[in-house]
GROMACS .gro file of C-alpha atoms in nm:
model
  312
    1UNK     CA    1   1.434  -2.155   0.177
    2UNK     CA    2   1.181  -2.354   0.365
    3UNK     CA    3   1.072  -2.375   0.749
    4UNK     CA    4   0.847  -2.638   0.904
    5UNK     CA    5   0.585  -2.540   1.154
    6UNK     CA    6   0.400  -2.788   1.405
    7UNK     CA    7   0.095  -2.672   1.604
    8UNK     CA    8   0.166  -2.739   1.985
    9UNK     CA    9  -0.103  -2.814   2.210
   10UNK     CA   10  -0.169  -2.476   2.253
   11UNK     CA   11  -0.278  -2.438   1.880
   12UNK     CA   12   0.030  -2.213   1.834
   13UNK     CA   13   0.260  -2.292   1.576
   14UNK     CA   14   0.641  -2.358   1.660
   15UNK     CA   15   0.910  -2.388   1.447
   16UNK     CA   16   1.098  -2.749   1.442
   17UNK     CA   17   1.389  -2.886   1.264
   18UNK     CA   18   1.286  -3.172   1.184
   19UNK     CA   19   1.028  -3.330   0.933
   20UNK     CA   20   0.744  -3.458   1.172
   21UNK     CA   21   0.451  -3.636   1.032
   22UNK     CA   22   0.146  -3.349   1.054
   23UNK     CA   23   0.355  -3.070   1.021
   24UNK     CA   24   0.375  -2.745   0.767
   25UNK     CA   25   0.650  -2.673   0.546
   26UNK     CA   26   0.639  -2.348   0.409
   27UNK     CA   27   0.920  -2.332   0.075
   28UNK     CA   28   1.008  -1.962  -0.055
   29UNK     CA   29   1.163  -1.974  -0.351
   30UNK     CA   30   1.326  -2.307  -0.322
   31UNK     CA   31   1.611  -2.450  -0.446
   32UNK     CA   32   1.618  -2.754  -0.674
   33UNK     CA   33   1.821  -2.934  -0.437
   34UNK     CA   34   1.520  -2.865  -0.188
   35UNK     CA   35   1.232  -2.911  -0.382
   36UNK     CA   36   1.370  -3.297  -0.452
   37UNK     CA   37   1.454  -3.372  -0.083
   38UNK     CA   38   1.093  -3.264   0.008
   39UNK     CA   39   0.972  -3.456  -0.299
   40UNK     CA   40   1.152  -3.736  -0.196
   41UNK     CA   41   1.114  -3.682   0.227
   42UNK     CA   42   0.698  -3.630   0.180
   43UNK     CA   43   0.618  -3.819  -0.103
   44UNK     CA   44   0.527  -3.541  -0.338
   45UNK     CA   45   0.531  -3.530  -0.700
   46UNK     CA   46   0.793  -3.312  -0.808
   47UNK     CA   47   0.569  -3.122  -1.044
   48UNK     CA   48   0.328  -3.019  -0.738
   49UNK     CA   49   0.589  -2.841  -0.612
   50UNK     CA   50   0.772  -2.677  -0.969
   51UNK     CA   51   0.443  -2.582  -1.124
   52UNK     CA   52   0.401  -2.282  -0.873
   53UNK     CA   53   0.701  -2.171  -0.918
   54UNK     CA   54   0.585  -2.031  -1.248
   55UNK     CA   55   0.450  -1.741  -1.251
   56UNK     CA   56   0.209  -1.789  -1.550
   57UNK     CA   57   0.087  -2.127  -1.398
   58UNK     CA   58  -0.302  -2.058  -1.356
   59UNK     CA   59  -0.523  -2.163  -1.054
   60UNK     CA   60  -0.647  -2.464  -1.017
   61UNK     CA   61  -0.692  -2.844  -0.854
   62UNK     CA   62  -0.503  -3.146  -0.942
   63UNK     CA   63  -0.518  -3.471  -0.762
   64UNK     CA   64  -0.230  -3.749  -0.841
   65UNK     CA   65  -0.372  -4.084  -0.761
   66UNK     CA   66  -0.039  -4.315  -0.630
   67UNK     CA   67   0.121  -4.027  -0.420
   68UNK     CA   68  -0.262  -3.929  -0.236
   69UNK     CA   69  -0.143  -3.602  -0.339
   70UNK     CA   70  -0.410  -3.271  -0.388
   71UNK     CA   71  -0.237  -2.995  -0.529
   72UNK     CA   72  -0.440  -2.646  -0.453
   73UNK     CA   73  -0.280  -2.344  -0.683
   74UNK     CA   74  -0.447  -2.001  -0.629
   75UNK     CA   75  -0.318  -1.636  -0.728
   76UNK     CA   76  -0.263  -1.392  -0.423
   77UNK     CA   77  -0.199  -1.004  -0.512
   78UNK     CA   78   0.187  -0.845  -0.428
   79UNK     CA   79   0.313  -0.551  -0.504
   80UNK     CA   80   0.466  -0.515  -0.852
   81UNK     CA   81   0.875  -0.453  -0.788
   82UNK     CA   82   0.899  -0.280  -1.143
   83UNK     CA   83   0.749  -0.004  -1.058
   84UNK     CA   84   0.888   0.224  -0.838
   85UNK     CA   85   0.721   0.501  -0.896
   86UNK     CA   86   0.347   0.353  -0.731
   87UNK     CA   87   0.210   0.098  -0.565
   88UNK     CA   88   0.077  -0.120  -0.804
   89UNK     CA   89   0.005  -0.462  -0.752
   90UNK     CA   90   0.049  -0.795  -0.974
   91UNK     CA   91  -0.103  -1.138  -0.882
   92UNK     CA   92   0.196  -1.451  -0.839
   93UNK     CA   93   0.078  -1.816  -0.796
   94UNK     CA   94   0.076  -2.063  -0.455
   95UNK     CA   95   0.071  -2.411  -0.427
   96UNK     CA   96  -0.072  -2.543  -0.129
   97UNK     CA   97  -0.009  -2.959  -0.132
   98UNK     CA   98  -0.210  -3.199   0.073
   99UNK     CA   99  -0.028  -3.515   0.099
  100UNK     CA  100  -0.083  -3.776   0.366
  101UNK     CA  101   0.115  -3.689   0.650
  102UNK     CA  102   0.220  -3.310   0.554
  103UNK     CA  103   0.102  -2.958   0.419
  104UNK     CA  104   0.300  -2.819   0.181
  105UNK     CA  105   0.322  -2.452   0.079
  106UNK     CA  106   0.525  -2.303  -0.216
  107UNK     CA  107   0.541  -2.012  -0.398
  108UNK     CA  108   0.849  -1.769  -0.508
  109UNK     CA  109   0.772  -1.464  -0.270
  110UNK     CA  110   0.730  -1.445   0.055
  111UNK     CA  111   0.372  -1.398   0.161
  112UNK     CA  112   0.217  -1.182   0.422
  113UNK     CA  113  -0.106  -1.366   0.457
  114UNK     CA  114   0.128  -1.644   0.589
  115UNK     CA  115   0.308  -1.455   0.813
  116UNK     CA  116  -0.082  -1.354   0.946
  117UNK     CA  117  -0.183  -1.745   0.997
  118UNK     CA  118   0.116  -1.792   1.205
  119UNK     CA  119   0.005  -1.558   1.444
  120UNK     CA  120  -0.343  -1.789   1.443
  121UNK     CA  121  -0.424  -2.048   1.652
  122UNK     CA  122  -0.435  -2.350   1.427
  123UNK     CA  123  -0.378  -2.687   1.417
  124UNK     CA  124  -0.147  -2.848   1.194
  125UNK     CA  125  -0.282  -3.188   1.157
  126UNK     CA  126  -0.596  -3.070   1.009
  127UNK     CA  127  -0.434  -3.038   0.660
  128UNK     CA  128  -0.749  -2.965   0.528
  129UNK     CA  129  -0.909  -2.697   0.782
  130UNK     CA  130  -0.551  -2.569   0.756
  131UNK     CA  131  -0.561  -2.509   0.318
  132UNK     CA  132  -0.881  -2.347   0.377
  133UNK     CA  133  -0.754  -2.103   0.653
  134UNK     CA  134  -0.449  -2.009   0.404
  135UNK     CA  135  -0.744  -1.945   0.111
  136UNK     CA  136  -0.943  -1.726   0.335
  137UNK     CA  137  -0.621  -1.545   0.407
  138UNK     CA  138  -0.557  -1.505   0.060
  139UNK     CA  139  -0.927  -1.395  -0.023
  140UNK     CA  140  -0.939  -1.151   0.268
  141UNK     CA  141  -0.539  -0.993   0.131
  142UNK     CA  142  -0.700  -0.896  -0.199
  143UNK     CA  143  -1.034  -0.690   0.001
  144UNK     CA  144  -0.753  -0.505   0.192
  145UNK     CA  145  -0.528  -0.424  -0.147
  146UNK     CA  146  -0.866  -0.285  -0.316
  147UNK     CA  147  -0.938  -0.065  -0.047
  148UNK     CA  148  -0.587   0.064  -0.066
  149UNK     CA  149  -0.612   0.131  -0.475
  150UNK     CA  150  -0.913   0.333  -0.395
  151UNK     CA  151  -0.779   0.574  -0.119
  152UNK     CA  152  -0.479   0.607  -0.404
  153UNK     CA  153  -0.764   0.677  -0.670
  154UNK     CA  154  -0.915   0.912  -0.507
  155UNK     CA  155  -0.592   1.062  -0.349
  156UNK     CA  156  -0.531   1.133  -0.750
  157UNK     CA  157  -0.860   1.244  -0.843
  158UNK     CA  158  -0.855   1.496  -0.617
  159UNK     CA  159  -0.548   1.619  -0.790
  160UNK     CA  160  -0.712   1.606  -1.094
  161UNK     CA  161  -0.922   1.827  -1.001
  162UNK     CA  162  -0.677   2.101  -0.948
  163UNK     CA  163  -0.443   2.025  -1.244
  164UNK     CA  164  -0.370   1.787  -1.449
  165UNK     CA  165  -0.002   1.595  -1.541
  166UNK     CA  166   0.094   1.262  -1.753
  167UNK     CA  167   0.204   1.094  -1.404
  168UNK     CA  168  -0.129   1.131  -1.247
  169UNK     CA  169  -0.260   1.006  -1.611
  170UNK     CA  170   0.042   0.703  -1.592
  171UNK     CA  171  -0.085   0.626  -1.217
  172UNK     CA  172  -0.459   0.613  -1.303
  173UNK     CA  173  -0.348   0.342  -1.593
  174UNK     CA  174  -0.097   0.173  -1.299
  175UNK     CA  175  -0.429   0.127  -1.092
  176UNK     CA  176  -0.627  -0.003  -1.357
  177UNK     CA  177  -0.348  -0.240  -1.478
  178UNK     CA  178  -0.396  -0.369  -1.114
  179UNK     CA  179  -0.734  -0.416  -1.112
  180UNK     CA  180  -0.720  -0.586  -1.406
  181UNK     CA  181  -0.471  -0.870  -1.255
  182UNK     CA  182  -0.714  -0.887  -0.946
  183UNK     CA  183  -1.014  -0.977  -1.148
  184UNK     CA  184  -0.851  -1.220  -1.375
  185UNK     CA  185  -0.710  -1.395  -1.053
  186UNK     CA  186  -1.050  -1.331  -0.824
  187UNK     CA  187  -1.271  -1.527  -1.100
  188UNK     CA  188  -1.004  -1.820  -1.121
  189UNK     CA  189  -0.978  -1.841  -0.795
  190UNK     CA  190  -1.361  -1.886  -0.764
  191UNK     CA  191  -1.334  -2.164  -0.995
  192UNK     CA  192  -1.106  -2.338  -0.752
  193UNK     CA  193  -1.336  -2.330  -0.450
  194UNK     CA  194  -1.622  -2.431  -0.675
  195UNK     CA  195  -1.429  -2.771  -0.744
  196UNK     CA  196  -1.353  -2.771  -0.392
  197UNK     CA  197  -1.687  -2.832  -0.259
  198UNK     CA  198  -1.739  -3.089  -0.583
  199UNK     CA  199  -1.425  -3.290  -0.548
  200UNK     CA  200  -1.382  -3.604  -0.320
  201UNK     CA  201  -1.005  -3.560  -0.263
  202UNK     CA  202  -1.066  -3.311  -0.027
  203UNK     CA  203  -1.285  -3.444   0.259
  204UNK     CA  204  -1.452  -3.147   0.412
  205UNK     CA  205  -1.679  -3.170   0.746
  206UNK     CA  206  -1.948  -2.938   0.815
  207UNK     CA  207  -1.723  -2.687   0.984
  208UNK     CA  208  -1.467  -2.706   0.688
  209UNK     CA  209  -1.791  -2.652   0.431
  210UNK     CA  210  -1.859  -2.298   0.679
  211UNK     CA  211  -1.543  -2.217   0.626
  212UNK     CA  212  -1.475  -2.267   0.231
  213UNK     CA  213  -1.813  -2.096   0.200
  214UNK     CA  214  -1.656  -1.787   0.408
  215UNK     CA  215  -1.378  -1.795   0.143
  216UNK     CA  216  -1.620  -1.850  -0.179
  217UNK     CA  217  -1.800  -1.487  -0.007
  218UNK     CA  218  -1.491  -1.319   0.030
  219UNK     CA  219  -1.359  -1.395  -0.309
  220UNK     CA  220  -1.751  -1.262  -0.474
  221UNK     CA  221  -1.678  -0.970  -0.283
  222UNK     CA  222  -1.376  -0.883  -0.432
  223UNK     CA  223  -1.476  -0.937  -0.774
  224UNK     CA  224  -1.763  -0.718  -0.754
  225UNK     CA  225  -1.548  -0.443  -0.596
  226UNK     CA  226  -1.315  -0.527  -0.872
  227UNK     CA  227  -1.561  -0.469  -1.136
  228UNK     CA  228  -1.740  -0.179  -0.923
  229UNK     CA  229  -1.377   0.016  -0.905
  230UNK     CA  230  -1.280  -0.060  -1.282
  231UNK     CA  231  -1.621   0.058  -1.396
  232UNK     CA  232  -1.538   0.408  -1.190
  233UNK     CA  233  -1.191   0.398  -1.348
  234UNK     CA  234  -1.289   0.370  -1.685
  235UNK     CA  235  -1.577   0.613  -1.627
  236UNK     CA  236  -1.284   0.872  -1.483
  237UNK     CA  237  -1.042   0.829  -1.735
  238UNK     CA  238  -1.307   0.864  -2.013
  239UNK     CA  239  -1.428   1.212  -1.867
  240UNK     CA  240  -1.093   1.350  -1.820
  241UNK     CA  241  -1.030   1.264  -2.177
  242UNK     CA  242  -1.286   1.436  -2.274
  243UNK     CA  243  -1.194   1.718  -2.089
  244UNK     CA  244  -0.842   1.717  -2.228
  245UNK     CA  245  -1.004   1.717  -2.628
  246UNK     CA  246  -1.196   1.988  -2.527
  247UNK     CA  247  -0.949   2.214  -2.423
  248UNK     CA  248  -0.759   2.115  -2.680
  249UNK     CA  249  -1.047   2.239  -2.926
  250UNK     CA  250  -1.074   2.512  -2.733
  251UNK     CA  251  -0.671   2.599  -2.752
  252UNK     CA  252  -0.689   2.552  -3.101
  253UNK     CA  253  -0.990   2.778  -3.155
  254UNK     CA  254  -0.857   3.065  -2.987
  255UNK     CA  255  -0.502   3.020  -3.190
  256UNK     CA  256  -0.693   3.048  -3.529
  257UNK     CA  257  -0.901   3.332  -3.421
  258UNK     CA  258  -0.559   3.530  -3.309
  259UNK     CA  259  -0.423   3.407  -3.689
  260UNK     CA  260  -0.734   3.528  -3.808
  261UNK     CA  261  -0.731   3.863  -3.681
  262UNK     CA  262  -0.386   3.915  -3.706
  263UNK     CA  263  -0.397   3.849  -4.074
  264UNK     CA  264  -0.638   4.107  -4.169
  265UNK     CA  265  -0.444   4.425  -4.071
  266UNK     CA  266  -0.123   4.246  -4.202
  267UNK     CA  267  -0.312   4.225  -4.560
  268UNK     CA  268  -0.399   4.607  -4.563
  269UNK     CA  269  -0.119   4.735  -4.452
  270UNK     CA  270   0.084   4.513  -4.731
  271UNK     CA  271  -0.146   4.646  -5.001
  272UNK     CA  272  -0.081   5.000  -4.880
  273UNK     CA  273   0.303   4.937  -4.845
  274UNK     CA  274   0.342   4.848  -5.236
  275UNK     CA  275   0.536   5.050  -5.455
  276UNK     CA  276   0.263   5.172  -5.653
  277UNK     CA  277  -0.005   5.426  -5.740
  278UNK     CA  278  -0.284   5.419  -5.476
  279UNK     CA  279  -0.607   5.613  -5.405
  280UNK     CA  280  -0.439   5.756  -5.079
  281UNK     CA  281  -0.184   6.037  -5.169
  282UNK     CA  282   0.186   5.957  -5.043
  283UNK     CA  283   0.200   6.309  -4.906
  284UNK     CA  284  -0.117   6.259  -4.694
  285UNK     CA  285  -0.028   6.333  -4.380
  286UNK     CA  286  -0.314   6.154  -4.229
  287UNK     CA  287  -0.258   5.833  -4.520
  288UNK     CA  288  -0.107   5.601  -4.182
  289UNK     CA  289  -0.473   5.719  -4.005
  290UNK     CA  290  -0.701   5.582  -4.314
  291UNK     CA  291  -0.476   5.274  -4.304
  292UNK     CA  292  -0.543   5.172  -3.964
  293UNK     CA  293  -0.921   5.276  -3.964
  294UNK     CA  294  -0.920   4.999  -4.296
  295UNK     CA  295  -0.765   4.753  -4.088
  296UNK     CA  296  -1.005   4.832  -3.790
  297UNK     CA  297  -1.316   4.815  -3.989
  298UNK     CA  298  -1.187   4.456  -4.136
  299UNK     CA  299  -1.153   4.343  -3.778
  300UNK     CA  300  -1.475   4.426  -3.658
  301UNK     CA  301  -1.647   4.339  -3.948
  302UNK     CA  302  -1.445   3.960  -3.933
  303UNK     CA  303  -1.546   3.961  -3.589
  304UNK     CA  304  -1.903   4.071  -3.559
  305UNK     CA  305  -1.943   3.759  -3.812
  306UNK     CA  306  -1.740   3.508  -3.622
  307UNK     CA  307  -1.959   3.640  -3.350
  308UNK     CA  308  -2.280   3.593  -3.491
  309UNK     CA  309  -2.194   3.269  -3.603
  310UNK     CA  310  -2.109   3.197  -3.235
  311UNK     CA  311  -1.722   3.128  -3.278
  312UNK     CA  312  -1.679   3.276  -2.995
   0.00000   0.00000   0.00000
């Protein structure tokens, strides 16, 4: 599917038919048919337009000398469709192409920091103020999708707190899983708007320099609330597993001490129960007394050890 967008006077963006010189056209999950016409239409190399289709396909810059062609790619964070269970959130590729006379956007999801610029006043014909706008976009998505893992981290430590369950255990591990996409992303992204203010395909004026340096702050402040977040995830899950081992130990301790002192009255009353001559007459009346104040000395002798020993 792709629409094209124009900026009016106005600055608002309209929606045309037609490919007009200076115009946006925004491709969600294209077709092949479609990614050749607008190859063909725009003079784009195909590739600019496959390679972020893939959702491996890293960020980066690539310039292609005979088309005058800058290809942009940069990872934006969506929420992960395979799980059901939680929002968790993976990072897909977008290709943002400069060519002479349009702006091309591609990617295989629909994004919502597009849907955001359209609301924008912008202008069209300034391809390049117009890439940076979608990157700031992008930057400023992934500040808003950490804040959101946090209220759901804390939402579940809270829990924690209280009781504890594998899912909250799975959804702690679903967060970090996200984090770990967003800082993988976040510090390849940064590498792209490094080359940005380096390259020469890109001609930036001093109000497009403010503005990639607006992006280049919001993408350093999501990787250090990134690294902030996983370094209080890992310092939570660490502490609750040493919580669970030590309840464990301290399950298991009380089990053998029960065993223990189970055992003992067990043993005397099986020695008194053979059939045999013992030093306790059978026609004792009070034999079944004697037993018990055996096993009862055992126990208190097994436990005033344990308890000096500080077993329990």
């Amino acid at each position: 599917m792709l629409i094209i967008y124009k900026s009016s006077r106005n600055g608002i963006l309209e929606i045309r038919e037609n490919f007009e010189k200076s115009s946006w056209i925004n491709m969600t999950a294209p077709s092949k048919e479609e990614l050749q016409y607008v190859s063909q239409l725009c003079n784009i190399p195909i590739e600019f337009l496959e390679d972020p289709l893939d959702l491996e396909e890293s960020a980066r810059i690539q310039y292609d000398e005979d088309t005058n062609c800058t290809l942009i790619i940069n990872d934006f964070p969506t929420i992960d469709v395979n799980n059901h269970q939680f929002d968790s959130y993976i990072t897909i590729p977008i290709g943002i192409i400069l060519g002479k006379d349009y702006i091309v956007t591609v990617c295989n999801q629909s994004i919502n920091s597009l849907e955001n610029i359209i609301k924008k006043n912008v202008n069209t014909s300034m391809k390049n103020r117009f890439a940076l706008e979608i990157l700031l976009s992008i930057s400023t998505k992934y500040i808003e999708k950490l804040k959101l893992l946090n209220k759901q981290r804390l939402k579940i430590e809270s829990h924690l707190r209280d009781s504890l369950t594998s899912k909250q255990l799975y959804d702690l591990m679903d967060i970090e899983k996200s984090l770990v996409y967003f800082l993988t992303s976040l510090k390849a992204n940064a590498v792209v708007i490094t080359r940005l203010f380096r390259t020469n395909s890109v001609k930036l004026y001093e109000d497009d320099k403010d503005l990639l340096e607006d992006v280049r702050i919001e993408i350093n402040q999501g990787i250090e609330t990134t690294e902030l977040y996983t370094r209080i995830l890992d310092s939570i899950t660490g502490s609750y597993s040493s919580l669970i081992s030590n309840e464990l130990n301290k399950t298991m301790k009380t089990l053998t001490l029960m065993t223990v002192f189970l055992t003992l009255p067990t043993l005397v009353f099986s020695f008194f129960g053979m059939n045999v001559t013992l030093p306790i007459a059978v026609n004792e009346p009070f034999s079944w007394i004697i037993t018990l104040v055996i096993a009862l000395i055992f126990v208190i002798w097994i436990g005033l050890t344990l308890w000096r020993k500080k077993m329990f």
